[in-house]
Amino acid sequence: MSAKTSLLLLFLFVVTLGVLRCDRTAALTGKEVVQLSFWNGFTGPDGRVMLEMIRQFNRENPDVQVTMQRIAWATYYNKLMVSALDGRGPEVYVLQAAQLPRMDRAGLLADLTDVYDETLRADISPRMVARMNFGTPDRERLLGLPLDAYPHGMYVNVDMLRAVGSVNPDGTVHPPENREEFFKVAEAAMKLPDVDGAKIWGWGFGDWSYNFFTLVPQFGGQYVDADGVPTLDHPGNVAALQFLVDLHQKYKIAPPPQGGIGGWVGFRQKRVAMAFDGVYMLGDLKRLNDEQPDPQRKLNYIGVPIPQIGPKKGTYADSHALCVRSGLSDAETAAAKRFIRFLSDQSLAWAGAGQVPARKSVRESETFKSMQVQYAFSQQMDDILFPPRTPSYNQLAINIALAVESAIRGPTSAADALKKANEDYKRYLERDRMEQALYGHSDHVDATRSHGRGGAK
Amino acid sequence: MIAGQRRRWLEYVYLLPYGTAFLMFVALPFVVSLALAFCQYDLTTERPPKFVGLRNFSEALSDPFFWKAVGVTFRYVAWIIPTQIVLCVLLALGMNAMVNGQRTVRALLFLPGMFSIAVTGILWQWFYNQEFGLFNYLLKIIRIPAIPWLSSEQIAMPSIVLMTLWWTVGGSAAVVLTGLQQIPSQINEAAAIDGANPWQRFWQITLPMLKPVLLFMVVMNTIGAFQMFAQATLLTAGGPKQATRGVVQLIYDTAFGDYRLGYGAAISWLLFLLIAGFSLIQFRLIRKVAD
C-alpha cells in the first residue's frame, strides 16, 4: 500500500469517526440534546444506586443526557476545583455542604434560589436550607440543593447484646440509650469469651476526628462562637475529647488506639460490640453479609442513635448538596436544575443506598421507616451539630484532626491539644484575613455576586 | 556552504520535539513558579496574582509546619542514604563474587524497581496492614506481637524507608556492580600475592576505586530523597501526627489542597535552594576525590 493510499484511508477513517461522534439524537428528534456532566464521590455501592437514578432521568428526559463521573473523595475536591476554575469542570456536581463556602469564594456556584418552590421549602428543614443560603437577610442566595444528611450513629452487634443480657421484656434487644447503659453493655461485652483467640472489645475507635465531632454536641461544644471567632478549645470540646481518650486509657473498653484493632474492622469481625460511624457505612455491612454464604456467620447488627453520653443528645452530620456550576448557558442551567430537582424527588431510592434523605416527606414514608439503620439514624436529625460554615473548613478540620490524634496517642492532654489547634487555626485565619484584605475584599460572603468564573458558553 | 546551512537547520528540527517539551514543561513552569513565589495567588478567589515581595518566603521560614516538614525530610534522607549505600555495596559485592546465577540474582533484585510507585505503595500497604498484613501474620507465627508499622510515630518512617529500599536498592546495586567490574582484576591479584587479606583488599583497593561511583550515587540519591513524596502519600498520607510529611507533600498540600499557589511556589524554591546547596557540597567532594 502506497503512502498516499495510507494517508487517504487514514483521512477517511478520521472523517468517519467524526461523523459517528456527532450527536445524532439531535438530528433524529430535531431538538438539541443538552449534555450534562455530573461529578460526585459516590464510589461505593451508593454510586450504583445513583447511576440507576441517572439512567431513569435520561430515559424520562430525552432532551437532556447526563453522564456521571465518580471520583474518590480523597482527590475529588482537588480535581473538581482545578477543572472548574479552568472552565472544564462538570455542569453539575455534589459538594459536602461544609465545602460550599470555599467553592462560593472561588465563584463556582450558580444561584439555585428559584429551584426552591413551595413544595421543597415545606419539605426540607429550615436549618438545612439555611446552610445553603449565602445571601443577605433581605435576599436569599441558595447555592445548593441538599440531597440528604449523613448523621453518625451507633452500629450494635445484636448477638452480643443478647449475650450480655441487654434485652427488653418482649424479647427484643435493648441497645444502650445513655451513658450508664453504654458502659454496662461495653463492660459486659469485654467479658464475653474470645473469638478465635481474639479478645472482644466493648467499643472501638473509628475515624478519630469523626468520633470527636460526634461527641462534641453532647458536651455542648462548639467550633466558632456567634462572632465567628474560633473556639476549638471550648470546655465542651475538651470534655468530648477527654471522654474519647478515656474510653481506652481510663475505662479500658476500647482497644489501644495505636496497635489495637480498628473499631470498624473489629465490628465487621465480631470483635467489637459497638461502633460509632456514619449512615453511609451501611453499604459496607450489606456487602459483607451479601458475600457471606453461610447464614449462621452473617453479621447480626442494627443501627441506633448515639447514646446520650454527655449532658444532652447530639451527633455530627453533614449533607450532600447538589450544585450547578456558574457561567453555564441558559439551556444548560435549566437542564441542570431539572436534573437536580429530579434527584431530590427520587431521594427514596437514594435512601436505599444508605443515606438519610433531606426531604421530610420521604423520611416519613413507610418505605423509609422500614429501612432500619437509615430510619434509626434519622431520628437524630433535630440534635445534629453541622460543621461550621467557613471557607477555611479544611484548615479547621486539619487542626482538629491533629489535636485529636495528639490527645488520643498521647502524651498531650486534650486541653493542651485543642488549645494549640485553636491557636494554629486562629493564626491561619489571621493570615487569610490579611490576604483577602490585600485583594481588597473582605471575605466570607459576597452576597452581590451572582456570576462566577467561566463565562457563559 | 548550502549543505552546512541545511545541516544546521536540520539540527534545530531534530531538537524541536524535545526543545518544545523542555520549554513547556521545564523552563516555563520554572519561570512561572519563580514569579509566583513572589506573589499572593489564591485559586479560591477570583483575583489575579498580586506581588507581595518576599512575604511568602518570610512566612515559610516562620511556619512551624514548614520546619516540621524540613525535619521529616532530613530524617528520611538520614535514614535512606546510608542504608541504601551500605546495602547496595553489600549486594554488589555478593553478586560480584558469584560464579553462577549472577544475572538471575541481578534481575530479581532489579525487578521491584520496574514497578511503578503506585503499585509498590499499594502492595506494601497490604504488607504493613496491622490486621491482615503479611508482616504481622509472619510475626504472629513466631509469637511476636503485631507491630503498628504505619500508625506509630516512631515506626512509620522506618517503614517507609524499608519499602523504598526494596523498591530502589536493586537498581543501585546494579550500578555498583558495574563499578566493581570496572576494577582491573590484576590489582586485586597483585595485592593478594603481596599478602593482603580480603578485608584489606576491600578497604585499600575496592572501596577507594568505587568512590566516584558511590559519590555519584550519594548525590543523585540525596537529590531524590529530598523530593520524597509518593511513598509517604501512599503509605501514611503524611501521618501519624505529620511524622512522615516531607517538604514536597507540604508543597502539594499547600498548592493543591489549600490552593495557595504563591506560598506553595515559595516553599518549593526553598526546597530547591536546599537541594542545590547539598548538591554543590557533594559535587565539590566528588571533584576533590577525582583530583
XYZ file of C-alpha atoms in Angstrom:
748
model
C 0.000 0.000 0.000
C 1.465 3.338 -1.026
C 1.935 6.221 1.386
C -0.738 8.241 -0.436
C -3.290 5.426 -0.142
C -2.467 5.005 3.543
C -2.953 8.716 4.167
C -6.242 8.699 2.244
C -7.511 5.725 4.265
C -6.441 7.399 7.493
C -8.253 10.589 6.479
C -11.427 8.636 5.647
C -11.196 6.788 8.972
C -10.906 10.047 10.913
C -13.818 11.596 8.992
C -15.954 8.511 9.679
C -15.141 8.680 13.373
C -16.049 12.352 13.376
C -19.401 11.645 11.738
C -20.145 8.840 14.179
C -19.148 11.055 17.096
C -21.668 13.714 16.015
C -24.762 13.783 18.111
C -27.339 12.033 16.008
C -30.104 12.291 18.587
C -30.500 15.936 17.770
C -30.805 15.177 14.105
C -33.375 12.492 14.752
C -35.537 14.440 17.179
C -34.999 17.844 15.674
C -34.061 19.155 19.138
C -30.667 19.842 20.539
C -29.796 17.490 23.375
C -28.190 19.171 26.360
C -25.217 17.201 27.633
C -24.522 17.408 31.347
C -21.572 16.021 33.166
C -22.259 15.104 36.796
C -19.405 14.529 39.235
C -19.595 13.021 42.687
C -17.578 10.965 45.135
C -20.012 8.060 45.402
C -17.510 5.345 44.633
C -19.157 2.710 46.821
C -22.467 0.871 46.412
C -24.191 4.276 46.601
C -22.686 5.060 43.193
C -24.575 2.172 41.616
C -27.843 3.492 43.024
C -27.038 6.965 41.722
C -26.224 5.538 38.295
C -29.621 3.860 38.176
C -31.295 7.159 39.076
C -29.415 8.893 36.269
C -30.439 6.243 33.769
C -34.042 6.803 34.774
C -33.638 10.563 34.339
C -32.102 10.099 30.902
C -34.984 7.840 29.861
C -37.590 10.302 31.068
C -35.791 13.369 29.662
C -34.633 12.627 26.135
C -33.611 16.249 25.607
C -31.007 16.003 28.388
C -28.269 13.418 28.684
C -26.394 13.146 31.955
C -23.144 11.272 32.290
C -21.706 10.538 35.713
C -18.095 10.651 36.821
C -17.267 9.100 40.192
C -14.041 10.161 41.883
C -12.831 9.057 45.316
C -13.483 11.796 47.877
C -9.764 11.873 48.733
C -8.914 13.567 45.434
C -12.378 14.731 44.423
C -12.214 18.365 45.523
C -8.764 18.820 44.110
C -9.860 17.674 40.661
C -13.170 19.471 40.853
C -11.657 22.794 41.863
C -8.870 22.788 39.297
C -11.107 21.718 36.405
C -13.905 24.118 37.356
C -11.524 27.077 37.654
C -10.406 26.376 34.133
C -13.983 26.193 32.844
C -13.671 22.461 32.111
C -15.479 21.284 35.192
C -18.749 19.404 35.320
C -22.011 21.251 34.913
C -23.495 19.547 37.976
C -21.645 18.266 40.998
C -22.052 17.104 44.562
C -20.483 19.002 47.426
C -20.378 18.088 51.064
C -22.156 21.121 52.476
C -19.092 22.148 54.511
C -17.298 22.813 51.204
C -19.897 25.280 49.918
C -18.269 28.447 51.351
C -14.972 27.655 49.704
C -16.500 26.907 46.312
C -18.563 30.066 46.626
C -15.446 32.084 47.336
C -13.978 30.668 44.130
C -17.124 31.837 42.315
C -18.041 28.392 41.063
C -21.629 28.057 42.220
C -24.784 29.096 40.391
C -27.670 30.600 42.323
C -30.344 27.935 42.758
C -32.853 30.002 44.725
C -35.507 29.610 42.018
C -35.317 25.815 42.335
C -36.805 26.081 45.804
C -40.544 26.116 45.197
C -43.150 25.842 47.938
C -43.028 22.047 47.923
C -39.293 21.971 48.569
C -39.422 24.692 51.195
C -42.104 22.803 53.080
C -40.197 19.541 52.763
C -36.640 20.492 53.737
C -35.869 21.669 57.243
C -35.133 25.417 57.550
C -31.788 24.541 59.165
C -30.683 22.650 56.082
C -31.941 25.380 53.747
C -30.084 27.962 55.833
C -26.842 26.049 55.279
C -27.318 26.532 51.541
C -28.033 30.262 51.843
C -25.164 32.641 51.132
C -27.290 35.727 50.662
C -28.164 38.651 52.859
C -31.043 38.899 55.350
C -33.197 40.522 52.690
C -32.075 38.487 49.692
C -31.601 34.738 49.625
C -28.893 33.144 47.536
C -29.234 29.376 47.771
C -26.235 27.669 46.239
C -27.096 24.023 46.695
C -29.990 21.623 46.981
C -29.476 19.212 49.894
C -29.983 15.654 48.751
C -29.511 14.011 52.107
C -27.924 14.178 55.512
C -25.467 11.631 56.766
C -25.630 11.574 60.547
C -23.307 9.455 62.588
C -24.964 6.880 64.777
C -24.076 3.682 66.561
C -23.858 0.235 64.997
C -24.506 -2.526 67.505
C -23.852 -6.259 67.316
C -27.238 -7.810 68.137
C -25.855 -11.218 69.128
C -23.525 -9.592 71.644
C -26.363 -7.503 73.049
C -28.316 -10.694 73.651
C -25.257 -12.415 75.074
C -24.802 -9.683 77.680
C -28.498 -9.716 78.512
C -29.448 -6.292 77.142
C -32.929 -7.468 76.196
C -36.376 -5.888 76.599
C -39.194 -7.760 78.364
C -40.735 -8.546 74.939
C -37.559 -10.331 73.878
C -36.238 -7.628 71.557
C -32.725 -6.330 72.160
C -32.288 -3.122 74.113
C -29.471 -1.012 72.666
C -27.804 1.456 75.047
C -29.534 4.826 75.165
C -27.481 6.630 77.804
C -24.050 6.712 79.379
C -24.844 4.175 82.070
C -26.273 1.643 79.625
C -23.409 2.255 77.207
C -20.796 1.344 79.806
C -22.860 -1.520 81.140
C -23.055 -3.167 77.720
C -19.414 -2.357 76.861
C -18.061 -3.763 80.124
C -20.207 -6.881 79.850
C -19.085 -7.396 76.242
C -15.459 -7.279 77.408
C -16.175 -10.374 79.477
C -17.525 -12.394 76.557
C -15.363 -15.351 75.543
C -12.672 -14.695 72.949
C -13.445 -15.399 69.277
C -10.736 -17.429 67.511
C -8.296 -16.388 70.208
C -9.111 -12.701 69.778
C -10.393 -10.539 72.602
C -13.832 -8.904 72.427
C -13.989 -5.149 72.979
C -16.969 -3.085 74.087
C -16.403 -0.192 71.703
C -13.798 0.640 69.069
C -12.259 3.807 67.648
C -13.426 4.610 64.141
C -12.203 7.720 62.373
C -10.900 9.644 65.380
C -11.943 13.057 64.107
C -15.473 11.911 63.340
C -15.714 10.208 66.733
C -14.814 13.576 68.233
C -17.270 15.517 66.049
C -19.956 13.033 67.099
C -19.438 13.691 70.795
C -18.929 17.465 70.679
C -22.647 18.427 70.632
C -23.336 16.119 73.569
C -20.935 18.101 75.755
C -22.169 21.470 74.490
C -19.033 22.068 72.430
C -18.647 24.447 69.513
C -16.048 25.290 66.867
C -16.657 29.014 66.489
C -18.646 31.471 68.590
C -21.502 33.677 67.415
C -18.983 36.223 66.069
C -17.109 33.603 64.085
C -14.125 33.536 66.468
C -12.586 30.032 66.729
C -13.320 28.228 69.984
C -11.724 24.859 69.374
C -10.571 24.830 72.996
C -14.144 25.293 74.258
C -14.661 23.357 77.522
C -17.322 21.233 75.822
C -14.836 20.194 73.135
C -12.229 19.387 75.766
C -14.754 17.250 77.667
C -15.724 15.399 74.473
C -12.104 14.711 73.569
C -11.239 13.690 77.117
C -14.113 11.214 77.086
C -12.780 9.747 73.853
C -9.287 9.423 75.321
C -10.687 7.838 78.481
C -12.513 5.117 76.575
C -9.198 3.339 76.286
C -6.994 4.897 78.951
C -9.429 5.021 81.857
C -12.416 2.823 81.100
C -10.465 0.218 79.106
C -13.432 -0.667 76.925
C -11.711 0.234 73.640
C -8.697 -1.412 72.025
C -5.490 0.631 72.174
C -5.679 3.356 69.527
C -2.128 2.556 68.481
C -1.591 -1.069 67.680
C -5.107 -2.229 68.529
C -7.801 -3.330 66.138
C -9.691 -0.529 64.382
C -13.266 -0.058 65.534
C -14.910 -0.631 62.186
C -12.776 -3.611 61.231
C -13.388 -5.051 64.694
C -17.125 -4.547 64.357
C -17.145 -6.324 60.998
C -15.152 -9.186 62.519
C -17.494 -9.514 65.535
C -14.705 -8.468 67.862
C -16.185 -5.087 68.790
C -19.698 -4.793 70.204
C -20.426 -1.154 69.338
C -19.001 1.355 66.860
C -19.805 4.974 66.020
C -19.885 5.713 62.310
C -21.844 7.335 59.519
C -25.002 6.003 57.940
C -23.026 5.643 54.689
C -21.133 2.688 56.182
C -24.299 0.633 55.920
C -23.380 -0.301 52.345
C -20.194 -1.906 53.636
C -22.095 -4.075 56.109
C -24.651 -5.067 53.482
C -21.888 -6.119 51.130
C -20.192 -8.039 53.956
C -23.321 -10.083 54.553
C -24.078 -10.483 50.851
C -20.666 -12.055 50.381
C -21.157 -14.446 53.300
C -22.931 -17.574 52.007
C -23.413 -19.136 55.455
C -26.470 -17.510 57.134
C -25.119 -18.509 60.541
C -21.976 -16.461 60.038
C -23.595 -13.273 58.793
C -23.128 -10.204 60.975
C -26.283 -9.565 63.011
C -26.378 -5.806 63.514
C -28.672 -2.850 63.973
C -28.170 0.908 63.811
C -29.284 3.116 66.680
C -28.880 6.774 67.653
C -25.718 7.690 69.563
C -26.467 7.111 73.275
C -26.730 10.231 75.375
C -23.283 10.179 76.930
C -22.914 13.876 77.694
C -25.385 16.279 79.279
C -27.541 16.356 76.146
C -28.317 14.392 72.996
C -26.448 15.109 69.812
C -24.363 13.859 66.945
C -22.471 15.021 63.881
C -23.774 15.142 60.327
C -23.180 16.902 57.092
C -25.139 16.630 53.876
C -24.534 16.170 50.175
C -25.571 19.282 48.299
C -26.386 19.184 44.594
C -24.740 22.154 42.898
C -24.648 23.706 39.455
C -21.578 25.421 38.063
C -21.830 29.137 37.470
C -21.426 30.577 33.998
C -23.406 27.930 32.090
C -25.689 28.719 29.168
C -29.394 29.185 29.908
C -30.231 25.805 28.357
C -27.591 24.041 30.438
C -28.644 25.796 33.628
C -32.284 24.913 33.041
C -31.418 21.278 32.309
C -29.140 21.106 35.342
C -31.831 22.487 37.620
C -34.341 19.998 36.235
C -31.851 17.197 36.886
C -31.097 18.109 40.500
C -34.790 18.526 41.210
C -35.340 15.029 39.791
C -32.679 13.581 42.104
C -34.258 15.306 45.083
C -37.672 13.940 44.135
C -36.194 10.430 43.857
C -34.444 10.517 47.192
C -36.300 7.486 48.480
C -34.263 5.424 46.045
C -31.194 7.288 47.291
C -32.051 6.370 50.881
C -31.740 2.735 49.870
C -28.065 3.386 49.171
C -27.552 4.123 52.874
C -28.439 7.777 53.274
C -30.988 9.839 55.151
C -32.951 11.942 52.647
C -33.201 15.679 53.177
C -36.888 15.569 52.236
C -39.112 15.196 55.287
C -41.921 13.588 53.274
C -39.535 10.824 52.221
C -38.327 10.286 55.783
C -41.932 9.928 56.881
C -42.806 7.370 54.222
C -43.471 3.776 55.277
C -40.786 2.521 52.902
C -38.159 4.669 54.591
C -39.338 3.637 58.036
C -38.746 0.043 57.019
C -35.055 0.860 56.395
C -33.867 0.048 59.915
C -30.482 1.751 60.083
C -31.386 4.803 57.997
C -34.572 5.399 59.958
C -32.859 4.946 63.324
C -30.093 7.383 62.384
C -32.639 9.870 61.014
C -34.204 10.107 64.472
C -31.253 12.314 65.425
C -31.985 14.999 62.819
C -33.062 17.555 65.429
C -29.905 17.055 67.510
C -27.309 17.433 64.759
C -24.367 19.809 65.020
C -23.357 20.584 61.441
C -19.766 21.622 60.668
C -19.216 25.397 60.789
C -19.638 27.422 57.603
C -16.278 28.856 56.676
C -14.113 28.897 53.542
C -11.319 27.671 55.833
C -13.138 24.490 56.831
C -10.332 22.255 55.581
C -7.811 24.031 57.804
C -10.163 23.789 60.745
C -10.617 20.056 60.140
C -6.844 19.528 59.785
C -6.144 21.323 63.057
C -8.830 19.366 64.851
C -7.549 16.093 63.396
C -4.050 16.849 64.662
C -5.351 17.763 68.108
C -7.490 14.643 68.380
C -4.586 12.486 67.234
C -2.202 14.129 69.703
C -4.565 13.581 72.618
C -5.543 10.025 71.749
C -1.998 8.910 71.056
C -0.753 10.964 73.999
C 1.007 12.274 75.900
C -0.566 15.675 75.071
C -3.650 16.394 77.184
C -6.987 17.049 75.491
C -6.991 20.652 76.737
C -3.461 21.382 75.507
C -4.026 19.722 72.144
C -7.181 21.729 71.482
C -5.586 24.931 72.738
C -2.761 24.510 70.242
C -5.241 23.685 67.477
C -7.183 26.838 68.291
C -4.034 28.987 68.203
C -2.903 27.455 64.910
C -6.328 27.891 63.366
C -6.548 31.498 64.584
C -3.161 32.196 63.055
C -4.315 30.715 59.779
C -7.484 32.813 59.806
C -5.497 35.946 60.558
C -3.206 35.308 57.630
C -6.188 34.515 55.422
C -7.876 37.747 56.511
C -4.743 39.722 55.652
C -4.510 38.086 52.243
C -8.139 38.829 51.492
C -7.545 42.415 52.579
C -4.665 42.565 50.116
C -7.094 41.566 47.426
C -9.298 44.319 48.663
C -12.311 42.270 49.563
C -13.448 41.124 52.931
C -14.287 37.527 52.580
C -16.831 35.069 53.754
C -19.880 36.037 51.781
C -20.011 38.372 48.860
C -23.749 38.389 48.508
C -23.931 40.617 45.485
C -22.012 38.277 43.240
C -24.306 36.271 41.034
C -21.894 35.001 38.434
C -18.576 33.413 38.914
C -15.799 32.195 36.705
C -16.076 30.599 33.329
C -18.228 32.957 31.316
C -21.329 31.669 29.581
C -20.680 29.252 26.793
C 28.025 26.276 2.397
C 24.475 25.388 1.440
C 24.924 21.841 2.741
C 26.333 23.234 6.000
C 23.379 25.602 6.428
C 20.924 22.774 5.758
C 22.666 20.612 8.344
C 22.422 23.385 10.915
C 18.756 23.857 10.099
C 18.215 20.122 10.479
C 19.882 20.181 13.891
C 17.205 22.561 15.103
C 14.475 20.410 13.584
C 15.796 17.390 15.456
C 15.905 19.400 18.661
C 12.390 20.730 18.188
C 10.327 17.926 19.830
C 12.460 17.790 22.956
C 13.027 21.539 22.957
C 9.282 22.208 22.833
C 8.617 19.780 25.659
C 11.513 21.250 27.665
C 10.277 24.799 27.207
C 6.688 23.916 28.075
C 7.187 21.520 30.952
C 10.514 22.586 32.478
C 11.553 26.112 31.536
C 8.106 27.709 31.612
C 6.995 26.188 34.965
C 10.420 27.128 36.333
C 9.946 30.799 35.431
C 6.253 30.852 36.390
C 6.915 29.243 39.772
C 9.667 31.780 40.460
C 7.291 34.610 39.631
C 4.516 33.016 41.699
C 6.801 32.682 44.704
C 6.757 36.472 44.999
C 3.002 36.722 44.575
C -0.078 36.002 46.541
C -2.223 33.773 44.392
C -5.186 32.018 45.928
C -7.134 29.873 43.491
C -10.261 30.093 45.613
C -10.655 33.764 44.889
C -11.364 35.315 41.562
C -8.427 37.727 41.774
C -5.222 37.522 39.719
C -1.805 37.040 41.394
C -0.648 40.030 43.447
C 3.003 40.898 44.037
C 3.934 40.617 47.730
C 7.725 40.638 47.581
C 9.446 38.270 49.995
C 6.415 37.775 52.212
C 5.830 34.130 51.176
C 9.439 33.286 51.998
C 9.390 35.006 55.378
C 6.097 33.301 56.187
C 7.557 29.900 55.309
C 10.604 30.500 57.480
C 8.385 31.278 60.454
C 5.889 28.497 59.734
C 6.192 25.573 62.204
C 4.614 23.213 59.645
C 7.391 24.081 57.179
C 10.118 23.365 59.713
C 8.441 20.169 60.783
C 8.346 19.061 57.125
C 12.015 20.017 56.729
C 12.835 17.945 59.817
C 10.916 14.978 58.412
C 12.708 15.297 55.075
C 16.124 15.358 56.747
C 15.137 12.387 58.856
C 14.198 10.477 55.739
C 17.443 11.441 53.985
C 19.445 10.440 57.057
C 17.741 7.040 57.112
C 17.677 6.196 53.446
C 21.059 7.313 52.081
C 23.431 5.395 54.404
C 21.287 2.244 54.442
C 20.869 2.328 50.688
C 24.594 2.761 50.042
C 25.693 0.107 52.526
C 23.079 -2.352 51.316
C 23.773 -1.902 47.625
C 27.545 -2.241 48.169
C 26.993 -5.473 50.100
C 24.643 -6.816 47.436
C 27.022 -5.819 44.647
C 29.960 -7.484 46.418
C 27.873 -10.611 46.874
C 26.824 -10.669 43.234
C 30.358 -9.957 42.069
C 31.617 -12.955 43.992
C 29.033 -15.282 42.467
C 30.278 -17.749 39.931
C 26.844 -18.900 38.746
C 23.448 -17.211 38.687
C 24.722 -13.636 38.923
C 22.441 -12.458 36.129
C 19.383 -14.118 37.665
C 20.024 -12.571 41.072
C 20.668 -9.174 39.498
C 17.431 -9.409 37.513
C 15.478 -10.440 40.610
C 16.920 -7.579 42.636
C 16.221 -5.158 39.827
C 12.626 -6.361 39.376
C 10.933 -4.277 42.149
C 12.336 -1.118 40.591
C 10.296 -1.845 37.490
C 7.024 -1.499 39.399
C 5.517 1.952 39.478
C 5.460 3.601 42.882
C 1.662 3.346 42.935
C 1.812 -0.439 42.604
C 4.619 -0.639 45.150
C 2.754 1.563 47.611
C -0.475 -0.400 47.395
C 1.406 -3.683 47.708
C 3.247 -2.549 50.801
C 0.110 -1.105 52.328
C -1.093 -4.679 52.457
C 2.213 -5.978 53.727
C 2.043 -3.434 56.557
C -1.664 -3.773 57.313
C -1.915 -4.216 61.018
C -4.769 -6.712 60.967
C -4.330 -8.684 57.780
C -0.825 -7.739 56.644
C 1.843 -10.219 55.638
C 4.441 -8.969 58.116
C 2.254 -9.167 61.178
C 0.990 -12.560 60.030
C 4.571 -13.819 59.909
C 5.304 -12.259 63.291
C 2.233 -13.943 64.728
C 3.515 -17.339 63.581
C 6.658 -16.831 65.630
C 4.603 -15.365 68.515
C 5.829 -11.795 68.234
C 3.160 -9.140 68.894
C 1.824 -7.199 65.914
C 3.771 -4.057 65.016
C 1.939 -0.816 64.171
C 4.016 -0.353 61.036
C 2.296 2.758 59.789
C 0.374 4.069 62.784
C 3.258 4.611 65.183
C 5.131 7.896 65.052
C 8.403 6.105 65.699
C 7.959 3.211 63.274
C 6.201 4.870 60.319
C 9.339 6.488 58.898
C 11.498 3.331 59.079
C 8.602 1.501 57.402
C 8.661 3.969 54.520
C 12.435 3.625 54.292
C 12.162 -0.172 54.199
C 9.700 -0.027 51.324
C 11.867 2.454 49.440
C 14.905 0.216 49.892
C 13.025 -2.764 48.481
C 11.955 -0.631 45.553
C 15.269 1.026 44.725
C 18.190 -0.979 46.064
C 18.319 -3.392 43.117
C 18.963 -0.592 40.636
C 21.637 0.966 42.821
C 23.282 -2.414 43.409
C 23.435 -2.958 39.634
C 25.269 0.367 39.240
C 27.766 -0.527 41.980
C 28.231 -3.981 40.458
C 29.147 -2.336 37.169
C 31.625 -0.176 39.083
C 33.108 -3.254 40.734
C 33.517 -4.981 37.395
C 35.465 -1.985 36.104
C 38.191 -2.504 38.725
C 41.078 -4.312 36.989
C 41.442 -7.783 38.470
C 45.243 -7.544 38.294
C 45.281 -5.002 41.136
C 43.441 -7.354 43.475
C 45.571 -10.288 42.364
C 48.795 -8.354 42.977
C 47.581 -7.321 46.420
C 46.690 -10.928 47.221
C 50.196 -12.052 46.178
C 51.623 -9.341 48.446
C 49.677 -10.917 51.320
C 46.675 -8.578 51.649
C 43.649 -10.355 53.126
C 40.131 -9.847 51.645
C 39.254 -7.239 54.260
C 42.373 -5.218 53.488
C 41.760 -5.544 49.759
C 38.228 -4.202 50.223
C 39.340 -1.189 52.278
C 42.529 -0.404 50.381
C 41.534 -1.200 46.794
C 37.847 -1.839 46.157
C 36.353 0.971 48.182
C 38.731 3.727 47.005
C 38.232 2.692 43.411
C 34.462 2.651 43.907
C 34.443 6.132 45.412
C 33.483 8.031 42.225
C 30.556 5.677 41.623
C 29.456 5.827 45.252
C 29.702 9.606 45.430
C 27.704 9.950 42.241
C 25.076 7.685 43.750
C 25.063 9.619 47.009
C 24.471 12.870 45.137
C 21.730 11.517 42.902
C 20.011 9.569 45.673
C 20.179 12.545 48.033
C 18.507 14.760 45.444
C 15.830 12.092 45.018
C 15.444 11.585 48.755
C 14.853 15.289 49.384
C 11.937 15.010 46.987
C 10.319 12.096 48.824
C 6.579 12.275 48.201
C 4.797 9.282 46.716
C 5.932 6.747 49.309
C 4.630 8.739 52.263
C 1.500 9.848 50.426
C 0.573 6.282 49.571
C 1.516 4.623 52.832
C 0.724 7.153 55.546
C -0.616 10.301 53.857
C 1.974 12.126 55.938
C 0.751 10.786 59.286
C 0.705 9.830 62.053
C 0.764 13.330 63.526
C 2.536 14.535 60.356
C 5.561 12.435 61.313
C 6.139 11.461 57.674
C 5.005 14.615 55.842
C 8.025 15.839 53.931
C 8.513 19.184 52.220
C 7.184 18.037 48.845
C 3.981 16.808 50.429
C 3.657 20.124 52.239
C 4.058 21.869 48.878
C 1.369 19.633 47.407
C -0.992 20.195 50.351
C -0.423 23.943 50.188
C -0.761 24.363 46.449
C -3.360 21.756 45.612
C -5.160 21.240 48.917
C -5.194 24.775 50.187
C -4.874 26.303 46.673
C -2.255 28.837 47.827
C -0.088 28.659 44.749
C 2.197 31.561 45.660
C 3.078 30.188 49.065
C 3.480 26.674 47.642
C 5.857 28.022 44.982
C 7.911 29.822 47.639
C 8.309 26.602 49.641
C 9.304 24.724 46.502
C 12.023 27.327 45.840
C 13.294 26.964 49.389
C 13.491 23.221 48.818
C 15.298 23.867 45.540
C 17.885 26.006 47.355
C 18.318 23.296 49.968
C 18.903 20.607 47.360
C 21.161 22.875 45.308
C 23.258 23.627 48.411
C 23.653 19.974 49.262
C 24.431 19.038 45.673
C 27.082 21.743 45.461
C 28.841 20.446 48.552
C 28.664 16.888 47.268
C 29.930 17.805 43.795
C 32.906 19.616 45.333
C 33.579 16.456 47.280
C 33.484 14.424 44.081
C 35.865 16.814 42.333
C 38.241 16.570 45.275
C 38.134 12.783 45.151
C 38.540 12.725 41.373
C 41.547 15.029 41.644
